[in-house]
């Protein structure tokens, strides 16, 4: 029995350690590569750098204008998130409180947005933004992100509001609160954890979106981090140190964000999908 | 007079509450998808729609060389891609999830780490793997194989049409495995302890446990994961762009619906562009596949669920 | 509730105003900025040095070079033009690709404004002109194709730059026997096989410019013996390609050669600047080997790039002024100095500093000058001759097609072409 246990334990940890190495090593490799001069990358591709070489990052900020792209990406994420919450919370309130046939229909209509990929509407979106004069502007990306985010927002928040005890609403109503008042004073403050979960789940796809920036954004001042990274790869393709600094820079904020919030994160993602 | 405070009657404010979300969602999500389908019935010069051609674009797409060949190629590639990703993610993902739900040292850290790649951009992951791992000159993989004495396995991973697509599928699986593991661990955690204990008392071994308790219990989650993979894979573009350019190198071996759509709609003819009308037709076929696939998966898993419970 | 929506409106306004201020602010600071797009990402530094001179001489105008990776350039350009947001000044590929941009209605006609155009050689001008003589692009440069090698390694094995194909193969064999990696050539970025290897080295076997003209006139087919022989010769090179060549991309090829990991590299003149910047010192160059000793060299001196003006540009006067400058000998001389390997069509006498660049231009003397095989006319429609050649060559070098089948594959795909 003990021998069997030792064997199974060894296999167990062997598998887990191998798995962890395959996950961590490529990310480690990317970071480490960004800290080497290009020449060293070709001579010594897989180990630690001989000396810490930060020039790639300096060059990235100075030569490749990465600061602007950062600001753009952050603006897009923040504005999209705020509007998604502002628009989907009231809608979720209605869905949670009133179940008329029409409301159920709208609810399903929103839910369709959870499974249908927006990329199928690319050509029409492009045409629309061109005629509105909004293409090549981050506003177009924000609008798309909002449209994609609203279904998830409505879904997660509706679920959450349904869990709020009815007594709370009743008490507020007794005190002479109107329905919108109930929403503003009772529901909205309670929504904080749900909003946090929503924000965390939506943050990643918005930050990482590549397709729509590639189609819509052309001028340098409007580029987002993933688009700039991809184009940089073509532009400085012989300067490996620089491009891997760019890749690392594109990943760092999101990895830090994830590590800080990973607890909420798990909750949010599960709520978003499992109950569907 | 508030007679029934808990179920108040609908009022005008409902309209205000619903309208903003409804408008944005309809204008920038629903209408574009429908409108893109409409555009596939037009001949277009750039973005300027010229004339209605009925089924003309589709006739061309399904019968004329090279449109037909590219479409069929993208379709079969996409199916292969989807099958490989589904297999790897579900199988290995389940295995890892099952292992890290045992109460053992370090399981929580592994849970946290497993999701790390999913947070990265597909573009980043694609470049990382194509330039640093699979590259024939300075890729690390070949050197590791050399170091452990497996030289015979060294291969032009991204250059051989036979291995390029599976490699892309493996990379995507690597990235999104975290999501699968997250779902599976949560689902396995939720299995009531009584059931597990009862099975143990009945003397079920590990395999029987998986077969009769775990898998049936998490079936709905398997369905969700598979649908997520399906939608992601049939609109996948970023990984092809990053690892095999939008041409789907080598010789369209890694061409998927997403990259075909991009090339057809947005490139000049000399480099594989077909014009916006034809591009819209490709996008419509892609929509059709996604919708039919979605419906199919739902029905398939619904029936499966009934049998198992 | 009222307060809530007031807040929403207020918030949205603030956001939108701040975004637009950021972008408008950016523009106001810079004065007039002309964006200049190209597929020549390797030349960014050189072009910036050229443009700095113009920017200095023309205060208030900043020309900004914003290249896009070669493989994605056409898609990016087309979609940006279709959405009315393209760069002001645009690099145009010769013939079909550039023509597609003009046919889309995205370019200004230049003849009237840029009078210097009439002195350009017609062989270059026709690459950016319609049949009725409207020119929409200023020919900027042509490029040549040949073979780079490491002089030191050649010296080590006592080898000389080969003149004929047999000598070339012998050199390859010697190197291989001595355990050297022979050619830094890959098949991942398929265009290198057709644009550089087949067009560059094959021309000597398919009969150069005469056969290319005959092909366009419908008098010859790709399945004719000379063209098939060119396919066969390229196929001969397969044993000398590095391990994993199927997955070797263009950038890795360049790195492999410049790091000394392979002895030869079949490339184009546009790579001189890159190799120089990577600090490779012992590079030599020889033209595509001919079939028999004493044969005339069929030299692929490709009409490569022109530049045009976006019809939707908001800065037309500035753009046309800049384009006029690009048609001057001053610009031509500057580019040839800063970005060696590009040969201007601007009439005038120019000084070349770079030895490799000199060697390449002197090979053109007395040679039969031609351009890439299916570039003109044969790539006007889908499937284009260019993509067919790409596909056929990659299939041939991965042993999916024999040379004969590869030729037939292209010919079959070109059935839409009517001379």
PDB file of C-alpha atoms in Angstrom, chain A residues 38-39 42 63 75 79 82-83 85-87 90 126 130 135-139 142 180 183-184 188 214-215 217-218 220-222 231 234-238 240, chain C residues 1 3-5 8 11-12 15-16 19-20 22-23 27 41-42 44-45 64-65 67-69 76 79-80 82-85 251 254-255 258 261 274 278-279:
ATOM      1  CA  UNK A  38      19.469  40.893 -30.393  1.00  0.00           C
ATOM      2  CA  UNK A  39      22.840  39.301 -31.011  1.00  0.00           C
ATOM      3  CA  UNK A  42      20.587  34.144 -31.449  1.00  0.00           C
ATOM      4  CA  UNK A  63      11.354  55.112 -30.745  1.00  0.00           C
ATOM      5  CA  UNK A  75      -8.965  54.694 -22.264  1.00  0.00           C
ATOM      6  CA  UNK A  79     -14.725  54.012 -20.922  1.00  0.00           C
ATOM      7  CA  UNK A  82     -18.152  52.304 -17.325  1.00  0.00           C
ATOM      8  CA  UNK A  83     -20.717  52.599 -20.085  1.00  0.00           C
ATOM      9  CA  UNK A  85     -22.180  49.009 -16.383  1.00  0.00           C
ATOM     10  CA  UNK A  86     -24.299  52.138 -16.721  1.00  0.00           C
ATOM     11  CA  UNK A  87     -26.350  50.742 -19.526  1.00  0.00           C
ATOM     12  CA  UNK A  90     -30.825  49.402 -15.325  1.00  0.00           C
ATOM     13  CA  UNK A 126     -16.822  48.996 -41.064  1.00  0.00           C
ATOM     14  CA  UNK A 130     -16.992  54.983 -42.325  1.00  0.00           C
ATOM     15  CA  UNK A 135     -13.562  54.769 -38.240  1.00  0.00           C
ATOM     16  CA  UNK A 136      -9.918  55.227 -37.395  1.00  0.00           C
ATOM     17  CA  UNK A 137     -10.987  56.533 -34.025  1.00  0.00           C
ATOM     18  CA  UNK A 138     -11.032  54.700 -30.728  1.00  0.00           C
ATOM     19  CA  UNK A 139     -14.682  55.739 -30.292  1.00  0.00           C
ATOM     20  CA  UNK A 142     -15.469  51.646 -27.642  1.00  0.00           C
ATOM     21  CA  UNK A 180     -36.141  54.028 -10.060  1.00  0.00           C
ATOM     22  CA  UNK A 183     -32.731  50.915  -8.166  1.00  0.00           C
ATOM     23  CA  UNK A 184     -30.580  53.928  -7.355  1.00  0.00           C
ATOM     24  CA  UNK A 188     -26.948  49.942  -7.319  1.00  0.00           C
ATOM     25  CA  UNK A 214      -6.721  45.856 -37.313  1.00  0.00           C
ATOM     26  CA  UNK A 215      -9.757  46.562 -39.490  1.00  0.00           C
ATOM     27  CA  UNK A 217      -7.623  51.767 -36.922  1.00  0.00           C
ATOM     28  CA  UNK A 218      -5.030  53.119 -39.326  1.00  0.00           C
ATOM     29  CA  UNK A 220      -0.586  55.855 -35.367  1.00  0.00           C
ATOM     30  CA  UNK A 221      -2.138  58.034 -32.690  1.00  0.00           C
ATOM     31  CA  UNK A 222      -5.152  55.717 -32.417  1.00  0.00           C
ATOM     32  CA  UNK A 231       2.598  45.931 -36.599  1.00  0.00           C
ATOM     33  CA  UNK A 234       6.562  43.551 -38.977  1.00  0.00           C
ATOM     34  CA  UNK A 235       8.232  46.920 -38.689  1.00  0.00           C
ATOM     35  CA  UNK A 236      11.249  45.993 -36.595  1.00  0.00           C
ATOM     36  CA  UNK A 237      11.254  42.336 -37.448  1.00  0.00           C
ATOM     37  CA  UNK A 238      15.014  42.072 -37.360  1.00  0.00           C
ATOM     38  CA  UNK A 240      14.190  40.701 -31.871  1.00  0.00           C
TER      39      UNK A 240
ATOM     40  CA  UNK C   1     -33.453  58.382 -11.837  1.00  0.00           C
ATOM     41  CA  UNK C   3     -29.848  62.263 -11.629  1.00  0.00           C
ATOM     42  CA  UNK C   4     -28.646  58.935 -12.855  1.00  0.00           C
ATOM     43  CA  UNK C   5     -29.213  59.731 -16.480  1.00  0.00           C
ATOM     44  CA  UNK C   8     -24.633  59.190 -17.744  1.00  0.00           C
ATOM     45  CA  UNK C  11     -19.983  61.287 -18.204  1.00  0.00           C
ATOM     46  CA  UNK C  12     -20.294  60.404 -21.873  1.00  0.00           C
ATOM     47  CA  UNK C  15     -15.246  61.062 -22.192  1.00  0.00           C
ATOM     48  CA  UNK C  16     -15.853  62.000 -25.788  1.00  0.00           C
ATOM     49  CA  UNK C  19     -10.747  61.728 -26.337  1.00  0.00           C
ATOM     50  CA  UNK C  20     -11.181  64.188 -29.125  1.00  0.00           C
ATOM     51  CA  UNK C  22      -6.243  64.213 -27.005  1.00  0.00           C
ATOM     52  CA  UNK C  23      -6.317  63.461 -30.699  1.00  0.00           C
ATOM     53  CA  UNK C  27      -2.439  67.071 -34.559  1.00  0.00           C
ATOM     54  CA  UNK C  41      10.108  48.153 -42.924  1.00  0.00           C
ATOM     55  CA  UNK C  42      13.806  47.327 -43.070  1.00  0.00           C
ATOM     56  CA  UNK C  44      12.947  52.794 -41.626  1.00  0.00           C
ATOM     57  CA  UNK C  45      16.215  54.253 -40.366  1.00  0.00           C
ATOM     58  CA  UNK C  64       6.454  60.681 -41.405  1.00  0.00           C
ATOM     59  CA  UNK C  65       7.507  57.253 -42.628  1.00  0.00           C
ATOM     60  CA  UNK C  67       5.857  51.263 -43.026  1.00  0.00           C
ATOM     61  CA  UNK C  68       3.792  48.097 -42.616  1.00  0.00           C
ATOM     62  CA  UNK C  69       5.191  44.569 -42.821  1.00  0.00           C
ATOM     63  CA  UNK C  76      -3.673  47.224 -44.704  1.00  0.00           C
ATOM     64  CA  UNK C  79      -8.694  48.637 -46.147  1.00  0.00           C
ATOM     65  CA  UNK C  80      -7.326  51.988 -45.075  1.00  0.00           C
ATOM     66  CA  UNK C  82     -11.541  52.019 -48.590  1.00  0.00           C
ATOM     67  CA  UNK C  83     -12.311  53.628 -45.284  1.00  0.00           C
ATOM     68  CA  UNK C  84     -10.892  56.959 -46.382  1.00  0.00           C
ATOM     69  CA  UNK C  85      -8.141  56.977 -43.809  1.00  0.00           C
ATOM     70  CA  UNK C 251      13.277  37.189 -41.236  1.00  0.00           C
ATOM     71  CA  UNK C 254      18.124  36.970 -43.145  1.00  0.00           C
ATOM     72  CA  UNK C 255      19.261  36.368 -39.588  1.00  0.00           C
ATOM     73  CA  UNK C 258      23.950  37.399 -41.432  1.00  0.00           C
ATOM     74  CA  UNK C 261      24.940  30.180 -40.123  1.00  0.00           C
ATOM     75  CA  UNK C 274      19.913  45.276 -43.660  1.00  0.00           C
ATOM     76  CA  UNK C 278      23.540  43.946 -38.814  1.00  0.00           C
ATOM     77  CA  UNK C 279      27.266  44.470 -39.069  1.00  0.00           C
TER      78      UNK C 279
END
